[in-house]
Amino acid sequence: MPFSCTGPVIEWRGPAPFVFLAVPDEESEDLKEAARGLEYWGQVAVDVRIGGTDFRTALFPKDGRYLVPLRIAVRRAEGIEVGQELTAVLELASRDGTRS
């Protein structure tokens, strides 16, 4: 079952800067419920569609919500900038790589 969410694009500075889509609290709760048993070290594998770009990643848990890592290739392909509101469609993937 796909989940759609709209949230801000944020930058988190660790040893290197990382850019994420911040999944809103309500959608994060829905994803947590649907992903029970699919988590691995708190992360959840998902297939993501942003605009015309599809990719697979793992949701990153942070402060009670999920963050969707946005690789530079995805950001370039879709013209994504830090601070913008972005909509994504997320579909859970099982540990073996198939969709749930």
PDB file of N, CA and C in Angstrom:
ATOM      1  N   MET A   1       0.837  -1.181   0.000  1.00  0.00           N
ATOM      2  CA  MET A   1       0.000   0.000   0.000  1.00  0.00           C
ATOM      3  C   MET A   1       0.880   1.241   0.000  1.00  0.00           C
ATOM      4  N   PRO A   2       0.771   2.090  -0.991  1.00  0.00           N
ATOM      5  CA  PRO A   2       1.594   3.295  -1.050  1.00  0.00           C
ATOM      6  C   PRO A   2       1.117   4.355  -0.055  1.00  0.00           C
ATOM      7  N   PHE A   3       2.077   5.118   0.436  1.00  0.00           N
ATOM      8  CA  PHE A   3       1.823   6.248   1.317  1.00  0.00           C
ATOM      9  C   PHE A   3       2.284   7.501   0.596  1.00  0.00           C
ATOM     10  N   SER A   4       1.495   8.556   0.663  1.00  0.00           N
ATOM     11  CA  SER A   4       1.886   9.831   0.079  1.00  0.00           C
ATOM     12  C   SER A   4       2.125  10.807   1.218  1.00  0.00           C
ATOM     13  N   CYS A   5       3.169  11.605   1.085  1.00  0.00           N
ATOM     14  CA  CYS A   5       3.439  12.613   2.109  1.00  0.00           C
ATOM     15  C   CYS A   5       4.041  13.849   1.476  1.00  0.00           C
ATOM     16  N   THR A   6       3.813  14.964   2.130  1.00  0.00           N
ATOM     17  CA  THR A   6       4.396  16.240   1.720  1.00  0.00           C
ATOM     18  C   THR A   6       5.061  16.839   2.940  1.00  0.00           C
ATOM     19  N   GLY A   7       6.307  17.228   2.790  1.00  0.00           N
ATOM     20  CA  GLY A   7       7.034  17.805   3.903  1.00  0.00           C
ATOM     21  C   GLY A   7       8.195  18.638   3.416  1.00  0.00           C
ATOM     22  N   PRO A   8       8.906  19.254   4.362  1.00  0.00           N
ATOM     23  CA  PRO A   8      10.029  20.108   3.993  1.00  0.00           C
ATOM     24  C   PRO A   8      11.290  19.301   3.676  1.00  0.00           C
ATOM     25  N   VAL A   9      12.095  19.852   2.787  1.00  0.00           N
ATOM     26  CA  VAL A   9      13.412  19.300   2.512  1.00  0.00           C
ATOM     27  C   VAL A   9      14.372  19.979   3.480  1.00  0.00           C
ATOM     28  N   ILE A  10      15.075  19.143   4.267  1.00  0.00           N
ATOM     29  CA  ILE A  10      15.964  19.682   5.297  1.00  0.00           C
ATOM     30  C   ILE A  10      17.390  19.196   5.079  1.00  0.00           C
ATOM     31  N   GLU A  11      18.333  19.925   5.655  1.00  0.00           N
ATOM     32  CA  GLU A  11      19.731  19.520   5.628  1.00  0.00           C
ATOM     33  C   GLU A  11      20.143  19.201   7.053  1.00  0.00           C
ATOM     34  N   TRP A  12      20.823  18.076   7.225  1.00  0.00           N
ATOM     35  CA  TRP A  12      21.353  17.694   8.524  1.00  0.00           C
ATOM     36  C   TRP A  12      22.854  17.619   8.379  1.00  0.00           C
ATOM     37  N   ARG A  13      23.545  18.394   9.173  1.00  0.00           N
ATOM     38  CA  ARG A  13      25.004  18.421   9.083  1.00  0.00           C
ATOM     39  C   ARG A  13      25.611  17.500  10.113  1.00  0.00           C
ATOM     40  N   GLY A  14      26.214  16.444   9.627  1.00  0.00           N
ATOM     41  CA  GLY A  14      26.990  15.542  10.463  1.00  0.00           C
ATOM     42  C   GLY A  14      28.421  15.705  10.007  1.00  0.00           C
ATOM     43  N   PRO A  15      29.160  14.616   9.892  1.00  0.00           N
ATOM     44  CA  PRO A  15      30.502  14.711   9.324  1.00  0.00           C
ATOM     45  C   PRO A  15      30.451  15.236   7.886  1.00  0.00           C
ATOM     46  N   ALA A  16      29.332  14.988   7.213  1.00  0.00           N
ATOM     47  CA  ALA A  16      29.096  15.520   5.862  1.00  0.00           C
ATOM     48  C   ALA A  16      27.628  15.934   5.820  1.00  0.00           C
ATOM     49  N   PRO A  17      27.282  16.902   4.986  1.00  0.00           N
ATOM     50  CA  PRO A  17      25.862  17.290   4.937  1.00  0.00           C
ATOM     51  C   PRO A  17      25.018  16.224   4.251  1.00  0.00           C
ATOM     52  N   PHE A  18      23.843  15.990   4.791  1.00  0.00           N
ATOM     53  CA  PHE A  18      22.879  15.073   4.213  1.00  0.00           C
ATOM     54  C   PHE A  18      21.577  15.822   4.019  1.00  0.00           C
ATOM     55  N   VAL A  19      20.863  15.502   2.945  1.00  0.00           N
ATOM     56  CA  VAL A  19      19.598  16.164   2.641  1.00  0.00           C
ATOM     57  C   VAL A  19      18.497  15.110   2.713  1.00  0.00           C
ATOM     58  N   PHE A  20      17.390  15.492   3.383  1.00  0.00           N
ATOM     59  CA  PHE A  20      16.282  14.573   3.625  1.00  0.00           C
ATOM     60  C   PHE A  20      14.955  15.259   3.349  1.00  0.00           C
ATOM     61  N   LEU A  21      13.952  14.450   3.046  1.00  0.00           N
ATOM     62  CA  LEU A  21      12.561  14.874   3.104  1.00  0.00           C
ATOM     63  C   LEU A  21      12.076  14.486   4.490  1.00  0.00           C
ATOM     64  N   ALA A  22      11.585  15.450   5.268  1.00  0.00           N
ATOM     65  CA  ALA A  22      11.052  15.176   6.599  1.00  0.00           C
ATOM     66  C   ALA A  22       9.601  14.723   6.466  1.00  0.00           C
ATOM     67  N   VAL A  23       9.332  13.473   6.824  1.00  0.00           N
ATOM     68  CA  VAL A  23       7.979  12.925   6.753  1.00  0.00           C
ATOM     69  C   VAL A  23       7.192  13.480   7.947  1.00  0.00           C
ATOM     70  N   PRO A  24       6.031  14.091   7.718  1.00  0.00           N
ATOM     71  CA  PRO A  24       5.243  14.638   8.822  1.00  0.00           C
ATOM     72  C   PRO A  24       4.891  13.574   9.869  1.00  0.00           C
ATOM     73  N   ASP A  25       4.617  14.023  11.088  1.00  0.00           N
ATOM     74  CA  ASP A  25       4.365  13.122  12.217  1.00  0.00           C
ATOM     75  C   ASP A  25       3.265  12.101  11.930  1.00  0.00           C
ATOM     76  N   GLU A  26       2.136  12.544  11.405  1.00  0.00           N
ATOM     77  CA  GLU A  26       1.007  11.624  11.187  1.00  0.00           C
ATOM     78  C   GLU A  26       1.376  10.518  10.204  1.00  0.00           C
ATOM     79  N   GLU A  27       2.002  10.886   9.095  1.00  0.00           N
ATOM     80  CA  GLU A  27       2.403   9.889   8.108  1.00  0.00           C
ATOM     81  C   GLU A  27       3.503   8.976   8.665  1.00  0.00           C
ATOM     82  N   SER A  28       4.393   9.539   9.486  1.00  0.00           N
ATOM     83  CA  SER A  28       5.430   8.718  10.125  1.00  0.00           C
ATOM     84  C   SER A  28       4.798   7.661  11.018  1.00  0.00           C
ATOM     85  N   GLU A  29       3.774   8.038  11.772  1.00  0.00           N
ATOM     86  CA  GLU A  29       3.082   7.075  12.633  1.00  0.00           C
ATOM     87  C   GLU A  29       2.417   5.978  11.808  1.00  0.00           C
ATOM     88  N   ASP A  30       1.779   6.366  10.705  1.00  0.00           N
ATOM     89  CA  ASP A  30       1.150   5.375   9.820  1.00  0.00           C
ATOM     90  C   ASP A  30       2.189   4.406   9.253  1.00  0.00           C
ATOM     91  N   LEU A  31       3.331   4.939   8.835  1.00  0.00           N
ATOM     92  CA  LEU A  31       4.405   4.096   8.301  1.00  0.00           C
ATOM     93  C   LEU A  31       4.955   3.156   9.372  1.00  0.00           C
ATOM     94  N   LYS A  32       5.154   3.661  10.602  1.00  0.00           N
ATOM     95  CA  LYS A  32       5.647   2.810  11.693  1.00  0.00           C
ATOM     96  C   LYS A  32       4.716   1.633  11.926  1.00  0.00           C
ATOM     97  N   GLU A  33       3.423   1.910  11.932  1.00  0.00           N
ATOM     98  CA  GLU A  33       2.432   0.851  12.154  1.00  0.00           C
ATOM     99  C   GLU A  33       2.480  -0.180  11.024  1.00  0.00           C
ATOM    100  N   ALA A  34       2.515   0.283   9.796  1.00  0.00           N
ATOM    101  CA  ALA A  34       2.514  -0.620   8.645  1.00  0.00           C
ATOM    102  C   ALA A  34       3.818  -1.411   8.531  1.00  0.00           C
ATOM    103  N   ALA A  35       4.920  -0.855   9.061  1.00  0.00           N
ATOM    104  CA  ALA A  35       6.234  -1.475   8.894  1.00  0.00           C
ATOM    105  C   ALA A  35       6.633  -2.392  10.050  1.00  0.00           C
ATOM    106  N   ARG A  36       5.729  -2.625  10.985  1.00  0.00           N
ATOM    107  CA  ARG A  36       6.081  -3.521  12.104  1.00  0.00           C
ATOM    108  C   ARG A  36       6.599  -4.849  11.555  1.00  0.00           C
ATOM    109  N   GLY A  37       7.767  -5.239  12.044  1.00  0.00           N
ATOM    110  CA  GLY A  37       8.382  -6.482  11.601  1.00  0.00           C
ATOM    111  C   GLY A  37       9.265  -6.330  10.380  1.00  0.00           C
ATOM    112  N   LEU A  38       9.203  -5.184   9.719  1.00  0.00           N
ATOM    113  CA  LEU A  38      10.043  -4.945   8.544  1.00  0.00           C
ATOM    114  C   LEU A  38      11.252  -4.063   8.868  1.00  0.00           C
ATOM    115  N   GLU A  39      11.295  -3.521  10.105  1.00  0.00           N
ATOM    116  CA  GLU A  39      12.383  -2.620  10.480  1.00  0.00           C
ATOM    117  C   GLU A  39      13.686  -3.395  10.628  1.00  0.00           C
ATOM    118  N   TYR A  40      14.753  -2.718  10.337  1.00  0.00           N
ATOM    119  CA  TYR A  40      16.082  -3.269  10.531  1.00  0.00           C
ATOM    120  C   TYR A  40      16.939  -2.170  11.114  1.00  0.00           C
ATOM    121  N   TRP A  41      17.317  -2.307  12.386  1.00  0.00           N
ATOM    122  CA  TRP A  41      18.040  -1.273  13.123  1.00  0.00           C
ATOM    123  C   TRP A  41      17.276   0.047  13.101  1.00  0.00           C
ATOM    124  N   GLY A  42      15.941  -0.029  13.140  1.00  0.00           N
ATOM    125  CA  GLY A  42      15.104   1.171  13.159  1.00  0.00           C
ATOM    126  C   GLY A  42      14.803   1.727  11.788  1.00  0.00           C
ATOM    127  N   GLN A  43      15.488   1.243  10.771  1.00  0.00           N
ATOM    128  CA  GLN A  43      15.265   1.734   9.422  1.00  0.00           C
ATOM    129  C   GLN A  43      14.260   0.845   8.704  1.00  0.00           C
ATOM    130  N   VAL A  44      13.589   1.445   7.728  1.00  0.00           N
ATOM    131  CA  VAL A  44      12.571   0.732   6.958  1.00  0.00           C
ATOM    132  C   VAL A  44      12.874   0.930   5.475  1.00  0.00           C
ATOM    133  N   ALA A  45      13.025  -0.177   4.746  1.00  0.00           N
ATOM    134  CA  ALA A  45      13.279  -0.100   3.300  1.00  0.00           C
ATOM    135  C   ALA A  45      12.010   0.334   2.575  1.00  0.00           C
ATOM    136  N   VAL A  46      12.163   1.281   1.652  1.00  0.00           N
ATOM    137  CA  VAL A  46      11.028   1.783   0.881  1.00  0.00           C
ATOM    138  C   VAL A  46      11.430   2.039  -0.561  1.00  0.00           C
ATOM    139  N   ASP A  47      10.440   1.922  -1.439  1.00  0.00           N
ATOM    140  CA  ASP A  47      10.565   2.401  -2.811  1.00  0.00           C
ATOM    141  C   ASP A  47       9.908   3.774  -2.824  1.00  0.00           C
ATOM    142  N   VAL A  48      10.581   4.735  -3.439  1.00  0.00           N
ATOM    143  CA  VAL A  48      10.132   6.123  -3.403  1.00  0.00           C
ATOM    144  C   VAL A  48       9.945   6.630  -4.828  1.00  0.00           C
ATOM    145  N   ARG A  49       8.899   7.424  -5.011  1.00  0.00           N
ATOM    146  CA  ARG A  49       8.695   8.135  -6.274  1.00  0.00           C
ATOM    147  C   ARG A  49       8.559   9.608  -5.943  1.00  0.00           C
ATOM    148  N   ILE A  50       9.432  10.402  -6.565  1.00  0.00           N
ATOM    149  CA  ILE A  50       9.351  11.862  -6.480  1.00  0.00           C
ATOM    150  C   ILE A  50       9.342  12.366  -7.907  1.00  0.00           C
ATOM    151  N   GLY A  51       8.245  13.001  -8.285  1.00  0.00           N
ATOM    152  CA  GLY A  51       8.108  13.435  -9.673  1.00  0.00           C
ATOM    153  C   GLY A  51       8.212  12.238 -10.587  1.00  0.00           C
ATOM    154  N   GLY A  52       9.170  12.261 -11.518  1.00  0.00           N
ATOM    155  CA  GLY A  52       9.364  11.149 -12.441  1.00  0.00           C
ATOM    156  C   GLY A  52      10.515  10.239 -12.054  1.00  0.00           C
ATOM    157  N   THR A  53      11.005  10.376 -10.823  1.00  0.00           N
ATOM    158  CA  THR A  53      12.170   9.615 -10.387  1.00  0.00           C
ATOM    159  C   THR A  53      11.776   8.576  -9.349  1.00  0.00           C
ATOM    160  N   ASP A  54      12.156   7.321  -9.601  1.00  0.00           N
ATOM    161  CA  ASP A  54      11.933   6.217  -8.664  1.00  0.00           C
ATOM    162  C   ASP A  54      13.279   5.783  -8.098  1.00  0.00           C
ATOM    163  N   PHE A  55      13.293   5.475  -6.800  1.00  0.00           N
ATOM    164  CA  PHE A  55      14.513   4.965  -6.184  1.00  0.00           C
ATOM    165  C   PHE A  55      14.170   4.190  -4.918  1.00  0.00           C
ATOM    166  N   ARG A  56      15.104   3.377  -4.473  1.00  0.00           N
ATOM    167  CA  ARG A  56      14.953   2.608  -3.238  1.00  0.00           C
ATOM    168  C   ARG A  56      15.913   3.180  -2.207  1.00  0.00           C
ATOM    169  N   THR A  57      15.420   3.293  -0.968  1.00  0.00           N
ATOM    170  CA  THR A  57      16.242   3.781   0.133  1.00  0.00           C
ATOM    171  C   THR A  57      15.686   3.212   1.422  1.00  0.00           C
ATOM    172  N   ALA A  58      16.233   3.643   2.528  1.00  0.00           N
ATOM    173  CA  ALA A  58      15.725   3.249   3.838  1.00  0.00           C
ATOM    174  C   ALA A  58      15.365   4.506   4.609  1.00  0.00           C
ATOM    175  N   LEU A  59      14.171   4.513   5.186  1.00  0.00           N
ATOM    176  CA  LEU A  59      13.746   5.628   6.017  1.00  0.00           C
ATOM    177  C   LEU A  59      14.638   5.685   7.247  1.00  0.00           C
ATOM    178  N   PHE A  60      15.019   6.877   7.624  1.00  0.00           N
ATOM    179  CA  PHE A  60      15.907   7.107   8.751  1.00  0.00           C
ATOM    180  C   PHE A  60      15.083   7.656   9.908  1.00  0.00           C
ATOM    181  N   PRO A  61      15.042   6.968  11.070  1.00  0.00           N
ATOM    182  CA  PRO A  61      14.262   7.480  12.193  1.00  0.00           C
ATOM    183  C   PRO A  61      15.002   8.613  12.904  1.00  0.00           C
ATOM    184  N   LYS A  62      14.302   9.718  13.169  1.00  0.00           N
ATOM    185  CA  LYS A  62      14.921  10.860  13.862  1.00  0.00           C
ATOM    186  C   LYS A  62      13.834  11.627  14.599  1.00  0.00           C
ATOM    187  N   ASP A  63      13.986  11.741  15.913  1.00  0.00           N
ATOM    188  CA  ASP A  63      13.078  12.529  16.746  1.00  0.00           C
ATOM    189  C   ASP A  63      11.611  12.124  16.579  1.00  0.00           C
ATOM    190  N   GLY A  64      11.342  10.805  16.513  1.00  0.00           N
ATOM    191  CA  GLY A  64       9.974  10.315  16.461  1.00  0.00           C
ATOM    192  C   GLY A  64       9.315  10.344  15.094  1.00  0.00           C
ATOM    193  N   ARG A  65      10.047  10.738  14.083  1.00  0.00           N
ATOM    194  CA  ARG A  65       9.508  10.741  12.715  1.00  0.00           C
ATOM    195  C   ARG A  65      10.532  10.112  11.799  1.00  0.00           C
ATOM    196  N   TYR A  66      10.147   9.953  10.546  1.00  0.00           N
ATOM    197  CA  TYR A  66      11.068   9.405   9.559  1.00  0.00           C
ATOM    198  C   TYR A  66      11.601  10.509   8.658  1.00  0.00           C
ATOM    199  N   LEU A  67      12.816  10.276   8.179  1.00  0.00           N
ATOM    200  CA  LEU A  67      13.435  11.125   7.168  1.00  0.00           C
ATOM    201  C   LEU A  67      13.730  10.256   5.956  1.00  0.00           C
ATOM    202  N   VAL A  68      13.469  10.790   4.755  1.00  0.00           N
ATOM    203  CA  VAL A  68      13.768  10.094   3.503  1.00  0.00           C
ATOM    204  C   VAL A  68      15.073  10.679   2.961  1.00  0.00           C
ATOM    205  N   PRO A  69      16.157   9.898   2.916  1.00  0.00           N
ATOM    206  CA  PRO A  69      17.409  10.405   2.353  1.00  0.00           C
ATOM    207  C   PRO A  69      17.232  10.736   0.866  1.00  0.00           C
ATOM    208  N   LEU A  70      17.736  11.890   0.473  1.00  0.00           N
ATOM    209  CA  LEU A  70      17.630  12.327  -0.924  1.00  0.00           C
ATOM    210  C   LEU A  70      19.025  12.399  -1.530  1.00  0.00           C
ATOM    211  N   ARG A  71      19.354  11.392  -2.318  1.00  0.00           N
ATOM    212  CA  ARG A  71      20.662  11.347  -2.979  1.00  0.00           C
ATOM    213  C   ARG A  71      20.798  12.527  -3.945  1.00  0.00           C
ATOM    214  N   ILE A  72      22.030  12.889  -4.187  1.00  0.00           N
ATOM    215  CA  ILE A  72      22.286  14.024  -5.070  1.00  0.00           C
ATOM    216  C   ILE A  72      21.731  13.782  -6.471  1.00  0.00           C
ATOM    217  N   ALA A  73      21.781  12.549  -6.977  1.00  0.00           N
ATOM    218  CA  ALA A  73      21.252  12.250  -8.317  1.00  0.00           C
ATOM    219  C   ALA A  73      19.749  12.514  -8.376  1.00  0.00           C
ATOM    220  N   VAL A  74      19.031  12.169  -7.301  1.00  0.00           N
ATOM    221  CA  VAL A  74      17.584  12.422  -7.235  1.00  0.00           C
ATOM    222  C   VAL A  74      17.328  13.922  -7.156  1.00  0.00           C
ATOM    223  N   ARG A  75      18.092  14.610  -6.323  1.00  0.00           N
ATOM    224  CA  ARG A  75      17.899  16.067  -6.170  1.00  0.00           C
ATOM    225  C   ARG A  75      18.151  16.786  -7.495  1.00  0.00           C
ATOM    226  N   ARG A  76      19.184  16.373  -8.198  1.00  0.00           N
ATOM    227  CA  ARG A  76      19.482  17.004  -9.497  1.00  0.00           C
ATOM    228  C   ARG A  76      18.382  16.708 -10.517  1.00  0.00           C
ATOM    229  N   ALA A  77      17.952  15.446 -10.575  1.00  0.00           N
ATOM    230  CA  ALA A  77      16.948  15.045 -11.569  1.00  0.00           C
ATOM    231  C   ALA A  77      15.632  15.790 -11.371  1.00  0.00           C
ATOM    232  N   GLU A  78      15.273  16.079 -10.114  1.00  0.00           N
ATOM    233  CA  GLU A  78      13.989  16.707  -9.812  1.00  0.00           C
ATOM    234  C   GLU A  78      14.102  18.176  -9.403  1.00  0.00           C
ATOM    235  N   GLY A  79      15.313  18.738  -9.426  1.00  0.00           N
ATOM    236  CA  GLY A  79      15.502  20.144  -9.068  1.00  0.00           C
ATOM    237  C   GLY A  79      15.146  20.431  -7.610  1.00  0.00           C
ATOM    238  N   ILE A  80      15.494  19.529  -6.716  1.00  0.00           N
ATOM    239  CA  ILE A  80      15.129  19.639  -5.297  1.00  0.00           C
ATOM    240  C   ILE A  80      16.141  20.515  -4.573  1.00  0.00           C
ATOM    241  N   GLU A  81      15.621  21.454  -3.790  1.00  0.00           N
ATOM    242  CA  GLU A  81      16.453  22.367  -3.002  1.00  0.00           C
ATOM    243  C   GLU A  81      16.054  22.296  -1.534  1.00  0.00           C
ATOM    244  N   VAL A  82      17.019  22.501  -0.644  1.00  0.00           N
ATOM    245  CA  VAL A  82      16.741  22.573   0.790  1.00  0.00           C
ATOM    246  C   VAL A  82      15.749  23.709   1.036  1.00  0.00           C
ATOM    247  N   GLY A  83      14.745  23.450   1.875  1.00  0.00           N
ATOM    248  CA  GLY A  83      13.752  24.459   2.229  1.00  0.00           C
ATOM    249  C   GLY A  83      12.440  24.342   1.469  1.00  0.00           C
ATOM    250  N   GLN A  84      12.436  23.658   0.345  1.00  0.00           N
ATOM    251  CA  GLN A  84      11.192  23.542  -0.417  1.00  0.00           C
ATOM    252  C   GLN A  84      10.284  22.474   0.181  1.00  0.00           C
ATOM    253  N   GLU A  85       8.984  22.555  -0.102  1.00  0.00           N
ATOM    254  CA  GLU A  85       8.019  21.506   0.250  1.00  0.00           C
ATOM    255  C   GLU A  85       8.033  20.500  -0.887  1.00  0.00           C
ATOM    256  N   LEU A  86       8.038  19.235  -0.538  1.00  0.00           N
ATOM    257  CA  LEU A  86       8.181  18.182  -1.522  1.00  0.00           C
ATOM    258  C   LEU A  86       7.170  17.079  -1.241  1.00  0.00           C
ATOM    259  N   THR A  87       6.594  16.520  -2.289  1.00  0.00           N
ATOM    260  CA  THR A  87       5.673  15.402  -2.151  1.00  0.00           C
ATOM    261  C   THR A  87       6.335  14.139  -2.685  1.00  0.00           C
ATOM    262  N   ALA A  88       6.177  13.056  -1.928  1.00  0.00           N
ATOM    263  CA  ALA A  88       6.742  11.766  -2.322  1.00  0.00           C
ATOM    264  C   ALA A  88       5.707  10.678  -2.083  1.00  0.00           C
ATOM    265  N   VAL A  89       5.807   9.617  -2.871  1.00  0.00           N
ATOM    266  CA  VAL A  89       5.002   8.425  -2.656  1.00  0.00           C
ATOM    267  C   VAL A  89       5.976   7.342  -2.193  1.00  0.00           C
ATOM    268  N   LEU A  90       5.651   6.722  -1.048  1.00  0.00           N
ATOM    269  CA  LEU A  90       6.506   5.717  -0.437  1.00  0.00           C
ATOM    270  C   LEU A  90       5.775   4.384  -0.406  1.00  0.00           C
ATOM    271  N   GLU A  91       6.482   3.320  -0.759  1.00  0.00           N
ATOM    272  CA  GLU A  91       5.910   1.985  -0.671  1.00  0.00           C
ATOM    273  C   GLU A  91       6.893   1.099   0.082  1.00  0.00           C
ATOM    274  N   LEU A  92       6.411   0.429   1.125  1.00  0.00           N
ATOM    275  CA  LEU A  92       7.262  -0.425   1.926  1.00  0.00           C
ATOM    276  C   LEU A  92       7.832  -1.560   1.098  1.00  0.00           C
ATOM    277  N   ALA A  93       9.098  -1.898   1.367  1.00  0.00           N
ATOM    278  CA  ALA A  93       9.751  -3.044   0.741  1.00  0.00           C
ATOM    279  C   ALA A  93      10.138  -4.000   1.845  1.00  0.00           C
ATOM    280  N   SER A  94      10.022  -5.292   1.610  1.00  0.00           N
ATOM    281  CA  SER A  94      10.394  -6.266   2.622  1.00  0.00           C
ATOM    282  C   SER A  94      11.915  -6.424   2.640  1.00  0.00           C
ATOM    283  N   ARG A  95      12.412  -7.180   3.614  1.00  0.00           N
ATOM    284  CA  ARG A  95      13.857  -7.379   3.739  1.00  0.00           C
ATOM    285  C   ARG A  95      14.463  -8.051   2.534  1.00  0.00           C
ATOM    286  N   ASP A  96      13.672  -8.853   1.819  1.00  0.00           N
ATOM    287  CA  ASP A  96      14.222  -9.536   0.645  1.00  0.00           C
ATOM    288  C   ASP A  96      14.143  -8.672  -0.615  1.00  0.00           C
ATOM    289  N   GLY A  97      13.667  -7.415  -0.444  1.00  0.00           N
ATOM    290  CA  GLY A  97      13.652  -6.482  -1.561  1.00  0.00           C
ATOM    291  C   GLY A  97      12.349  -6.412  -2.326  1.00  0.00           C
ATOM    292  N   THR A  98      11.388  -7.262  -1.985  1.00  0.00           N
ATOM    293  CA  THR A  98      10.097  -7.195  -2.668  1.00  0.00           C
ATOM    294  C   THR A  98       9.209  -6.165  -1.989  1.00  0.00           C
ATOM    295  N   ARG A  99       8.200  -5.707  -2.688  1.00  0.00           N
ATOM    296  CA  ARG A  99       7.281  -4.746  -2.106  1.00  0.00           C
ATOM    297  C   ARG A  99       6.297  -5.458  -1.197  1.00  0.00           C
ATOM    298  N   SER A 100       5.894  -4.734  -0.141  1.00  0.00           N
ATOM    299  CA  SER A 100       4.924  -5.301   0.796  1.00  0.00           C
ATOM    300  C   SER A 100       3.525  -4.924   0.401  1.00  0.00           C
TER     301      SER A 100
END
